[in-house]
Coordinates of C-alpha atoms and ligand atoms in Angstrom, one line a residue:
M989 CA 102.4 101.2 45.3
T990 CA 101.1 98.0 44.0
E991 CA 99.8 97.5 40.5
I992 CA 96.8 95.3 40.3
Q993 CA 97.8 92.0 38.8
N994 CA 95.7 89.2 37.6
L995 CA 95.5 87.5 41.0
D996 CA 93.4 84.6 39.8
S997 CA 96.4 82.2 39.9
V998 CA 98.9 84.1 41.9
K999 CA 100.4 82.1 44.7
T1000 CA 100.9 84.1 47.9
P1001 CA 104.4 84.4 49.2
G1002 CA 105.2 82.1 52.1
A1003 CA 103.8 83.5 55.3
V1004 CA 102.5 82.8 58.8
Y1005 CA 98.9 83.9 59.2
F1006 CA 98.0 84.7 62.8
I1007 CA 94.3 84.6 63.5
F1008 CA 93.7 86.5 66.7
G1009 CA 90.2 85.6 67.9
A1010 CA 90.5 82.1 66.5
T1011 CA 87.8 80.7 68.7
G1012 CA 85.3 83.4 67.6
D1013 CA 82.4 83.6 65.1
L1014 CA 84.2 85.4 62.3
A1015 CA 87.1 82.9 62.3
R1016 CA 84.7 80.0 62.2
R1017 CA 82.3 81.2 59.6
K1018 CA 84.6 83.1 57.3
L1019 CA 88.3 82.9 57.9
F1020 CA 89.0 79.2 58.1
P1021 CA 86.8 78.4 55.1
A1022 CA 88.5 81.2 53.1
I1023 CA 92.0 79.8 53.9
Y1024 CA 90.9 76.3 52.9
S1025 CA 89.5 77.6 49.6
L1026 CA 92.8 79.4 48.8
Y1027 CA 94.6 76.2 49.6
R1028 CA 92.4 74.0 47.4
E1029 CA 93.0 76.4 44.6
G1030 CA 96.7 76.2 45.0
K1031 CA 97.1 79.8 46.0
L1032 CA 98.7 79.1 49.3
G1033 CA 101.2 76.4 48.3
E1034 CA 102.7 74.5 51.2
D1035 CA 105.0 77.3 52.6
F1036 CA 102.4 78.7 54.9
A1037 CA 101.3 78.3 58.5
V1038 CA 98.2 79.4 60.5
I1039 CA 98.5 80.1 64.2
G1040 CA 95.2 80.5 66.0
V1041 CA 95.3 82.8 69.0
A1042 CA 92.6 83.2 71.7
R1043 CA 92.4 82.8 75.5
R1044 CA 90.4 79.6 75.6
P1045 CA 92.6 76.5 76.1
R1046 CA 92.7 74.2 73.0
S1047 CA 95.2 71.5 72.1
G1048 CA 96.5 71.6 68.6
E1049 CA 94.2 68.6 67.8
E1050 CA 91.1 70.3 69.2
F1051 CA 91.9 73.4 67.2
R1052 CA 92.3 71.4 64.0
D1053 CA 88.9 69.7 64.7
D1054 CA 87.3 73.2 65.1
V1055 CA 88.8 74.2 61.8
Y1056 CA 87.6 71.0 60.1
R1057 CA 84.0 71.5 61.4
S1058 CA 84.0 75.1 60.2
I1059 CA 85.1 74.1 56.8
Q1060 CA 82.5 71.4 56.5
E1061 CA 79.8 73.8 57.5
F1062 CA 80.7 77.0 55.8
C1063 CA 83.2 76.5 53.0
R1064 CA 82.3 76.3 49.3
Y1065 CA 84.7 73.3 49.0
S1066 CA 84.3 70.3 51.3
V1067 CA 87.0 68.0 52.6
E1068 CA 86.7 64.8 50.6
D1069 CA 90.1 63.2 51.1
D1070 CA 91.7 62.2 54.4
A1071 CA 95.3 62.5 53.1
E1072 CA 94.6 65.9 51.6
W1073 CA 93.0 67.1 54.9
S1074 CA 96.1 65.9 56.9
R1075 CA 98.4 67.7 54.6
F1076 CA 96.4 70.9 55.0
A1077 CA 95.7 70.6 58.8
E1078 CA 99.4 70.1 59.7
H1079 CA 99.9 73.8 58.8
F1080 CA 97.6 74.8 61.7
S1081 CA 98.6 75.2 65.4
Y1082 CA 97.1 77.1 68.3
K1083 CA 98.4 79.4 71.1
S1084 CA 96.3 80.1 74.1
L1085 CA 97.1 83.7 74.9
D1086 CA 95.5 86.7 76.6
I1087 CA 96.4 89.6 74.3
N1088 CA 97.4 91.7 77.3
N1089 CA 99.9 89.1 78.6
I1090 CA 103.3 90.0 77.2
D1091 CA 105.0 86.8 78.3
G1092 CA 102.6 84.9 76.1
Y1093 CA 104.0 86.8 73.1
R1094 CA 107.5 85.4 73.8
E1095 CA 106.1 81.9 73.7
L1096 CA 104.2 82.8 70.5
L1097 CA 107.4 84.0 69.0
Q1098 CA 109.1 80.7 69.7
Q1099 CA 106.1 78.8 68.2
T1100 CA 106.3 81.1 65.1
E1101 CA 110.0 80.5 64.5
E1102 CA 109.4 76.7 64.8
V1103 CA 106.7 76.7 62.1
E1104 CA 108.7 79.1 59.9
A1105 CA 111.6 76.7 60.0
R1106 CA 109.4 73.7 59.4
F1107 CA 107.6 75.1 56.4
G1108 CA 110.4 77.2 55.0
I1109 CA 108.6 80.5 55.6
P1110 CA 110.9 83.5 55.1
G1111 CA 109.7 85.7 58.1
N1112 CA 106.5 87.2 56.4
R1113 CA 103.8 87.6 59.1
L1114 CA 100.2 88.6 58.6
F1115 CA 98.3 89.4 61.8
Y1116 CA 94.6 89.2 61.3
L1117 CA 92.7 90.7 64.3
A1118 CA 89.3 89.1 64.5
L1119 CA 88.9 90.8 67.8
A1120 CA 86.8 93.5 69.4
P1121 CA 88.4 96.8 68.2
E1122 CA 89.2 97.9 71.8
L1123 CA 91.9 95.3 71.7
F1124 CA 93.6 96.4 68.5
G1125 CA 95.9 98.9 70.1
N1126 CA 97.2 96.6 72.8
V1127 CA 97.8 93.7 70.3
S1128 CA 99.9 96.0 68.1
F1129 CA 102.0 97.3 71.1
N1130 CA 102.5 93.8 72.4
L1131 CA 103.4 92.3 69.0
Q1132 CA 106.2 94.9 68.9
K1133 CA 107.3 94.5 72.5
G1134 CA 107.2 90.7 72.2
G1135 CA 109.6 90.7 69.2
M1136 CA 107.0 89.5 66.7
L1137 CA 107.9 92.3 64.3
D1138 CA 111.7 91.6 64.3
S1139 CA 111.7 89.0 61.5
S1140 CA 113.3 89.9 58.2
G1141 CA 110.1 89.5 56.1
W1142 CA 107.1 91.8 55.8
H1143 CA 104.6 92.4 58.6
R1144 CA 101.0 93.3 57.9
L1145 CA 98.0 94.0 60.1
V1146 CA 94.6 93.1 58.9
I1147 CA 91.8 94.6 61.0
E1148 CA 88.1 94.1 61.0
K1149 CA 85.4 96.8 61.3
P1150 CA 84.2 98.7 63.1
F1151 CA 87.1 101.1 62.9
G1152 CA 86.1 103.3 65.8
Y1153 CA 82.7 104.6 66.9
D1154 CA 83.1 108.1 65.5
L1155 CA 85.8 110.2 64.0
I1156 CA 87.5 111.0 67.3
S1157 CA 87.7 107.4 68.4
A1158 CA 88.8 106.3 65.0
Q1159 CA 91.6 108.9 65.1
K1160 CA 92.7 107.7 68.5
L1161 CA 92.8 104.1 67.3
N1162 CA 94.6 105.0 64.1
E1163 CA 97.3 106.9 66.1
E1164 CA 97.8 103.9 68.3
L1165 CA 98.2 101.6 65.3
N1166 CA 100.5 104.1 63.6
Q1167 CA 102.9 103.9 66.5
V1168 CA 103.6 100.3 65.4
F1169 CA 102.5 99.9 61.8
K1170 CA 102.9 102.2 58.8
E1171 CA 99.7 103.0 56.9
E1172 CA 100.8 100.7 54.0
E1173 CA 101.1 97.8 56.5
I1174 CA 97.5 98.3 57.7
Y1175 CA 94.8 96.5 55.8
R1176 CA 91.3 97.7 57.0
I1177 CA 88.7 95.2 55.9
D1178 CA 85.4 96.2 54.4
H1179 CA 84.2 92.9 53.3
Y1180 CA 81.9 94.5 50.7
L1181 CA 84.9 95.5 48.8
G1182 CA 85.8 91.8 48.4
K1183 CA 82.5 90.9 46.8
E1184 CA 82.7 89.9 43.2
M1185 CA 80.0 92.3 42.0
V1186 CA 81.4 95.3 43.9
Q1187 CA 84.7 94.8 42.2
N1188 CA 82.8 94.3 38.9
I1189 CA 81.3 97.8 39.2
E1190 CA 84.7 99.2 38.1
V1191 CA 84.8 96.9 35.1
I1192 CA 81.2 97.5 34.0
R1193 CA 81.8 101.2 34.3
F1194 CA 85.3 101.6 32.8
A1195 CA 85.4 98.8 30.2
N1196 CA 82.1 99.5 28.4
A1197 CA 81.7 102.3 25.8
F1198 CA 78.0 102.6 26.3
F1199 CA 77.9 103.2 30.1
E1200 CA 80.6 105.8 30.7
P1201 CA 79.3 108.5 28.4
L1202 CA 75.9 108.4 30.1
W1203 CA 77.3 108.1 33.7
N1204 CA 76.6 111.7 34.8
N1205 CA 73.9 114.2 35.7
K1206 CA 72.9 114.8 32.1
H1207 CA 71.5 111.3 31.8
I1208 CA 71.0 109.9 35.2
S1209 CA 68.1 111.1 37.3
N1210 CA 68.8 109.2 40.6
I1211 CA 70.7 106.3 42.0
Q1212 CA 69.3 103.9 44.6
I1213 CA 71.5 101.7 46.8
T1214 CA 69.8 99.0 48.9
L1215 CA 71.4 96.8 51.5
S1216 CA 68.5 94.9 53.0
E1217 CA 68.7 92.0 55.4
T1218 CA 66.1 89.6 56.6
V1219 CA 68.0 88.7 59.8
G1220 CA 67.6 90.6 63.1
V1221 CA 70.6 91.2 65.3
E1222 CA 70.9 87.5 66.2
E1223 CA 73.5 87.0 68.9
R1224 CA 75.3 90.3 68.3
G1225 CA 72.8 92.5 70.3
G1226 CA 75.6 93.7 72.7
Y1227 CA 77.6 95.1 69.9
Y1228 CA 74.8 96.3 67.6
D1229 CA 72.8 98.1 70.3
N1230 CA 75.8 100.4 70.7
A1231 CA 76.4 100.8 67.0
G1232 CA 73.1 100.8 65.0
A1233 CA 72.6 100.6 61.3
L1234 CA 74.3 103.9 60.5
R1235 CA 77.6 102.9 62.0
D1236 CA 77.3 99.2 61.3
M1237 CA 76.5 99.4 57.6
G1238 CA 76.3 103.1 56.6
Q1239 CA 79.8 104.5 57.5
N1240 CA 81.5 101.6 55.7
H1241 CA 79.7 99.3 53.3
M1242 CA 77.2 101.8 51.9
L1243 CA 79.5 104.7 51.5
Q1244 CA 82.1 102.4 49.9
L1245 CA 79.5 101.1 47.4
L1246 CA 78.6 104.7 46.7
T1247 CA 82.2 105.6 46.0
M1248 CA 82.6 102.8 43.5
I1249 CA 79.5 104.0 41.7
A1250 CA 80.4 107.7 41.7
M1251 CA 84.2 107.8 41.4
E1252 CA 86.0 109.2 38.4
P1253 CA 87.9 106.8 36.3
P1254 CA 91.4 106.4 37.8
S1255 CA 94.2 107.2 35.4
R1256 CA 95.9 103.9 36.2
L1257 CA 94.8 100.7 37.9
L1258 CA 97.0 101.3 40.9
A1259 CA 95.7 100.8 44.4
E1260 CA 96.6 104.4 45.4
D1261 CA 95.0 105.9 42.2
I1262 CA 91.8 104.1 42.8
R1263 CA 91.7 105.0 46.5
D1264 CA 92.4 108.6 45.6
E1265 CA 89.4 108.7 43.4
K1266 CA 87.2 107.1 46.1
V1267 CA 88.3 109.6 48.7
K1268 CA 87.4 112.5 46.4
V1269 CA 83.8 111.2 46.3
L1270 CA 83.7 111.1 50.0
R1271 CA 85.0 114.6 50.2
S1272 CA 82.3 115.7 47.8
L1273 CA 79.4 114.4 49.9
R1274 CA 77.3 117.4 50.8
P1275 CA 77.3 117.6 54.6
Y1276 CA 74.0 118.1 56.3
A1277 CA 74.3 121.6 57.7
S1278 CA 71.9 121.3 60.6
A1279 CA 69.8 118.9 62.6
Q1280 CA 66.8 120.1 60.5
E1281 CA 68.6 119.1 57.3
V1282 CA 69.2 115.7 58.8
K1283 CA 65.6 115.4 59.7
E1284 CA 64.6 116.3 56.1
N1285 CA 67.0 113.9 54.4
V1286 CA 67.6 111.0 56.7
V1287 CA 65.0 108.5 58.0
R1288 CA 65.5 106.0 60.8
G1289 CA 63.5 103.3 62.4
Q1290 CA 63.7 100.3 64.6
Y1291 CA 61.9 97.0 64.0
A1292 CA 59.0 96.1 66.2
E1293 CA 57.3 92.7 66.3
G1294 CA 56.2 91.5 63.0
E1295 CA 55.6 88.5 60.8
S1296 CA 57.4 86.9 57.9
G1297 CA 56.6 83.6 56.1
G1298 CA 53.9 82.8 58.7
K1299 CA 56.3 83.2 61.6
T1300 CA 56.1 85.8 64.3
L1301 CA 59.3 87.8 64.7
P1302 CA 60.3 89.5 67.9
G1303 CA 60.8 93.3 68.1
Y1304 CA 64.3 94.6 68.4
R1305 CA 63.8 95.6 72.1
Q1306 CA 63.0 91.9 72.9
E1307 CA 66.3 90.7 71.4
D1308 CA 69.0 89.2 73.5
K1309 CA 71.5 91.7 75.0
V1310 CA 69.5 94.7 73.7
D1311 CA 68.4 97.4 76.1
P1312 CA 64.6 97.0 76.5
N1313 CA 64.2 100.8 76.1
S1314 CA 66.8 101.1 73.3
N1315 CA 66.5 103.8 70.7
T1316 CA 69.1 102.3 68.4
E1317 CA 68.1 102.4 64.7
T1318 CA 68.0 99.1 62.8
Y1319 CA 67.1 100.9 59.6
F1320 CA 68.1 104.1 57.9
A1321 CA 67.6 105.7 54.5
A1322 CA 69.1 108.9 53.3
K1323 CA 69.2 111.3 50.4
V1324 CA 72.8 112.1 49.7
Y1325 CA 74.3 114.5 47.1
V1326 CA 77.8 114.2 45.6
D1327 CA 78.6 117.8 44.9
N1328 CA 80.9 117.6 41.9
F1329 CA 80.7 118.3 38.2
R1330 CA 79.6 114.8 37.3
W1331 CA 76.9 114.4 40.0
A1332 CA 75.6 117.8 40.8
G1333 CA 71.8 117.6 41.3
V1334 CA 71.6 113.8 41.2
P1335 CA 70.2 112.3 44.4
F1336 CA 71.7 109.1 45.7
Y1337 CA 69.1 107.3 47.9
I1338 CA 70.7 104.8 50.2
R1339 CA 68.9 102.5 52.6
T1340 CA 69.8 99.6 54.8
G1341 CA 67.9 97.7 57.5
K1342 CA 67.5 94.5 59.4
R1343 CA 64.3 92.4 59.3
L1344 CA 63.3 93.6 55.9
P1345 CA 61.4 91.3 53.5
V1346 CA 64.4 90.1 51.4
K1347 CA 68.2 89.8 51.7
T1348 CA 69.7 91.8 48.9
T1349 CA 72.4 94.3 47.9
E1350 CA 71.4 96.1 44.8
V1351 CA 72.3 99.3 43.0
V1352 CA 69.7 100.8 40.7
V1353 CA 70.8 103.5 38.2
E1354 CA 67.7 105.3 36.9
F1355 CA 68.1 107.2 33.7
K1356 CA 66.3 110.4 32.7
Q1357 CA 63.5 110.3 30.2
M1358 CA 64.4 111.7 26.8
P1359 CA 63.5 115.4 26.5
T1360 CA 61.0 114.7 23.8
N1361 CA 59.7 111.5 22.6
V1362 CA 57.0 110.5 20.2
Y1363 CA 56.0 107.7 22.5
L1364 CA 55.6 109.9 25.6
G1365 CA 51.9 110.8 26.3
Q1366 CA 48.5 109.5 27.0
K1367 CA 48.7 106.4 24.9
H1368 CA 52.0 105.0 26.1
K1369 CA 53.4 104.7 29.6
L1370 CA 57.1 104.8 29.1
E1371 CA 59.2 103.6 32.1
P1372 CA 62.7 105.1 32.6
N1373 CA 65.6 102.9 31.6
L1374 CA 67.4 101.2 34.5
L1375 CA 70.7 99.6 35.0
V1376 CA 70.6 97.3 38.0
I1377 CA 73.7 95.9 39.6
R1378 CA 72.9 92.9 41.8
V1379 CA 75.7 92.4 44.3
N1380 CA 74.3 89.7 46.6
P1381 CA 72.9 87.1 47.0
M1382 CA 72.2 87.1 43.3
E1383 CA 75.1 88.3 41.3
G1384 CA 74.7 90.0 37.9
I1385 CA 73.3 93.0 36.1
Y1386 CA 70.2 93.8 34.1
I1387 CA 69.2 96.6 31.9
K1388 CA 65.6 97.6 31.7
I1389 CA 64.5 99.2 28.4
N1390 CA 61.2 99.9 26.6
A1391 CA 60.3 97.7 23.7
K1392 CA 57.3 96.8 21.6
K1393 CA 55.3 94.1 23.3
P1394 CA 55.5 91.0 21.0
G1395 CA 52.3 90.3 19.2
T1396 CA 50.7 93.7 19.8
E1397 CA 50.3 96.5 17.3
S1398 CA 51.9 99.3 19.2
Q1399 CA 51.9 98.4 22.9
I1400 CA 55.2 99.3 24.7
S1401 CA 56.4 97.2 27.5
P1402 CA 59.4 97.2 29.8
L1403 CA 61.9 94.5 28.9
A1404 CA 64.7 93.5 31.2
M1405 CA 67.8 91.9 29.7
E1406 CA 69.6 90.1 32.4
F1407 CA 73.0 88.6 32.9
C1408 CA 72.8 86.5 36.0
Q1409 CA 76.3 85.6 36.9
S1410 CA 75.3 83.5 39.9
C1411 CA 73.0 81.5 37.6
Q1412 CA 75.9 80.4 35.2
V1413 CA 77.0 76.9 35.6
G1414 CA 80.6 76.7 36.5
I1415 CA 80.8 80.2 38.0
N1416 CA 81.4 79.8 41.7
S1417 CA 82.4 83.2 42.9
P1418 CA 85.1 83.3 45.6
E1419 CA 83.9 84.5 49.0
A1420 CA 84.9 88.1 49.8
Y1421 CA 87.2 86.9 52.6
E1422 CA 89.1 84.7 50.2
R1423 CA 89.9 87.6 47.9
L1424 CA 90.8 89.9 50.7
I1425 CA 93.2 87.5 52.5
H1426 CA 94.8 86.7 49.2
D1427 CA 95.2 90.4 48.3
A1428 CA 96.6 91.2 51.7
A1429 CA 99.2 88.4 51.5
N1430 CA 100.1 89.7 48.0
G1431 CA 100.4 93.3 49.3
D1432 CA 97.5 94.6 47.2
S1433 CA 95.6 97.1 49.2
T1434 CA 93.2 98.2 46.5
Y1435 CA 90.1 96.8 48.2
F1436 CA 91.0 97.8 51.7
T1437 CA 90.0 101.2 53.1
R1438 CA 92.7 103.8 53.5
W1439 CA 92.8 106.0 56.6
D1440 CA 91.6 109.1 54.8
E1441 CA 88.6 107.3 53.4
V1442 CA 87.7 106.0 56.9
A1443 CA 88.1 109.5 58.5
T1444 CA 86.1 111.3 55.7
A1445 CA 83.3 108.8 56.0
W1446 CA 83.1 109.2 59.8
A1447 CA 83.0 113.0 59.4
F1448 CA 79.9 112.7 57.2
V1449 CA 78.2 110.1 59.4
D1450 CA 79.0 111.9 62.7
R1451 CA 76.8 114.8 61.7
I1452 CA 73.8 112.5 61.3
A1453 CA 74.6 110.7 64.6
S1454 CA 74.9 113.9 66.5
A1455 CA 71.6 115.3 65.1
W1456 CA 69.9 112.1 66.2
A1457 CA 71.5 112.3 69.6
Q1458 CA 69.8 115.7 70.2
E1459 CA 66.4 114.2 69.4
S1460 CA 64.1 113.3 72.4
G1461 CA 61.4 110.8 72.4
D1462 CA 61.1 107.3 71.1
I1463 CA 62.4 106.3 67.7
S1464 CA 59.7 105.3 65.2
T1465 CA 59.2 101.7 64.5
Y1466 CA 58.4 99.4 61.5
A1467 CA 57.0 95.9 61.6
A1468 CA 59.6 93.2 61.2
G1469 CA 59.2 91.8 57.7
S1470 CA 58.1 95.1 56.2
W1471 CA 60.1 97.5 54.1
G1472 CA 60.8 100.0 56.9
P1473 CA 59.3 103.3 57.9
E1474 CA 56.9 104.9 55.4
E1475 CA 58.9 108.2 55.6
A1476 CA 61.6 106.4 53.5
D1477 CA 59.1 106.3 50.6
Q1478 CA 58.4 110.0 51.1
L1479 CA 62.1 110.8 50.7
L1480 CA 61.8 109.7 47.1
A1481 CA 58.2 110.6 46.4
Q1482 CA 58.8 114.3 47.2
D1483 CA 61.3 114.3 44.3
G1484 CA 59.0 112.4 42.0
F1485 CA 60.7 109.0 42.4
H1486 CA 60.0 105.7 44.1
W1487 CA 62.2 102.8 45.3
W1488 CA 62.4 100.2 42.5
P1489 CA 61.5 96.6 43.5
V1490 CA 64.6 94.6 44.4
N1491 CA 65.7 91.0 44.2
G1492 CA 62.9 88.7 43.2
Q1493 CA 60.2 91.3 43.5
E1494 CA 60.1 92.4 39.9
E1495 CA 56.9 93.9 38.6
D1496 CA 54.6 91.6 36.6
N1497 CA 54.5 93.8 33.6
V1498 CA 58.2 93.4 32.8
I1499 CA 59.3 90.9 30.1
W1500 CA 62.5 89.1 31.1
I1501 CA 65.2 88.0 28.8
K1502 CA 67.6 85.9 30.9
G1503 CA 71.1 85.4 29.7
Ligands
LIG521 N1 81.2 87.8 63.1 C1 81.0 88.5 62.0 O1 80.3 88.1 61.0 C2 81.7 89.8 61.8 C3 82.6 90.2 62.8 N2 83.2 91.4 62.6 C4 84.2 91.9 63.5 O2 85.2 90.9 63.8 C5 85.6 91.0 65.1 C6 85.4 89.6 65.8 O3 84.0 89.3 65.7 P1 83.5 87.9 66.2 O4 84.3 86.8 65.7 O5 82.0 87.9 65.8 O6 83.6 88.0 67.8 P2 83.5 86.8 68.8 O7 83.0 87.4 70.1 O8 82.8 85.6 68.3 O9 85.0 86.4 69.0 C7 85.9 87.2 69.7 C8 87.3 86.4 69.8 O10 88.2 87.2 70.5 C9 88.8 86.4 71.4 N3 89.3 87.3 72.6 C10 88.5 88.1 73.3 N4 89.2 88.7 74.2 C11 90.5 88.2 74.1 C12 91.7 88.5 74.8 N5 91.8 89.3 75.8 N6 92.8 87.8 74.4 C13 92.8 87.0 73.3 N7 91.6 86.7 72.6 C14 90.5 87.3 73.0 C15 87.8 85.4 71.8 O11 88.4 84.2 72.3 P3 88.5 83.8 73.8 O12 87.2 84.1 74.4 O13 88.8 82.3 73.7 O14 89.6 84.5 74.3 C16 87.2 85.1 70.4 O15 88.0 84.2 69.7 C17 84.8 92.1 65.8 O16 85.6 93.3 65.6 C18 83.6 92.2 64.9 O17 83.0 93.5 64.9 C19 83.0 92.1 61.4 C20 82.2 91.7 60.4 C21 81.4 90.5 60.6
LIG522 O1 79.4 94.0 58.3 C1 78.3 93.6 58.5 O2 77.7 93.0 57.4 C2 76.7 92.0 57.6 C3 76.0 91.8 56.2 O3 77.0 91.3 55.3 P1 76.6 90.5 54.0 O4 77.8 90.2 53.4 O5 75.8 89.3 54.5 O6 75.7 91.4 53.2 C4 75.6 92.5 58.6 O7 74.7 91.5 58.9 C5 76.3 92.9 59.9 O8 75.4 93.5 60.8 C6 77.5 93.9 59.6 O9 78.2 94.1 60.8

């Protein structure tokens, strides 16, 4: 068990980082830039090496050029100095390998031992699989067979989502991995857990006397979690058409966010204590008992042609590598209950979708009105208090309260007090992948998903997916650039609530105090 340390300045132990899928999109956009940021901040030191692995032929020089371009395009630091770049780049080499070719692993082993000797690395090996999940099992077997796990240091497997397609496939994958790696050696990435503000939820909740006493069904009327995207499926139509919004965002990022909001305070800040609390929330999710209950509580839709910023956007069925008759959902919203003492009766409304009007991840905690109040009534329109946690792209929190409108005799107006973290000069939050690679190298699994979390989340999501699978007829659509199907508004309206405006769409009547 690892106690969370202040990792801000912790240097990682010397290790070789294997990036399987080194010629792919994730490596280019996220992983190389993250490794460079860690290096620039002194967190990697000089006793590390990166070996890129993929089938495509690449010389070492070509690979380092790829890495350079990816950093210049996507990293929050840019390369400014030739000498510093050469010092960094010499840690990178490439191995062309089909993951099914066992002979290739023996060559990889030789290359590994060479770089370990060269950089004084004590046999620690981190295998990052930026690959399609179907390949995870074979890579693990072949790493073992090819002698890659025989060194004297630690061996860790970092794997990307999706972890399976449903509970059964996830179990199968997990069994395969467990034949080679122990649970504590497996780091399942959910990059939302690496986001600054998702980690901050814990601090906001557990380090402030005025939130925790109110954090329950006596004071909170409902919680809204929005993960909206403006993009469509881009070039990932092949994968997405098989997954859909529920599996792509719901089973993982949304439920993980929900657990961070709903979990009990852990008794200690140990990775296992925190993950124990999160899994208890997942176990407390009220399962939908029938297809009818799914229909009543979950809304889905697919984007059709629409418009945004004066541009016409194609419908989902017109996207590249998408079945022209596809019924895959690109949006879903659900009403979810956490059936425990703290949350009994409080609806959690969650929604996610592609081609929505804004890119944002936000959590809105809506508080109950006071039971009796001299200001309630005809004359005054009191709005409920809100605590809004902005995860991305804006980072920060704001609290909405009622206050006297300045200059009026007795008019009451909502007033939002905001702490915008991303607006503060000097705060340049690390990318999620920087934190997660750093944590994995330091053996801190707090912000990675444990197997029981993954399995419990699948069990919840599978009921929705199988109810949808029984439905016949075409999925309902929403115009690209809109807020999704109208039924999603009904989901809240029937309980007397509405979705609060998110990111940059604040109502005119609110007075803002920016901090
Ligand atoms: N891209 C993203 O933003 C995100 C991706 N993910 C996940 O990360 C993983 C990778 O995604 P992404 O980078 O987009 O995928 P890409 O298709 O862009 O890249 C796949 C990589 O796998 C390599 N590869 C495929 N087959 C083999 C093989 N048999 N042997 C060796 N290498 C192989 C390819 O290289 P080559 O063809 O040269 O062999 C390529 O480098 C997926 O699981 C995805 O779901 C998760 C979240 C976000
Ligand atoms: O995991 C995924 O996340 C992205 C959204 O991530 P964000 O950090 O930009 O909010 C999503 O576009 C993608 O479909 C999904 O696979």
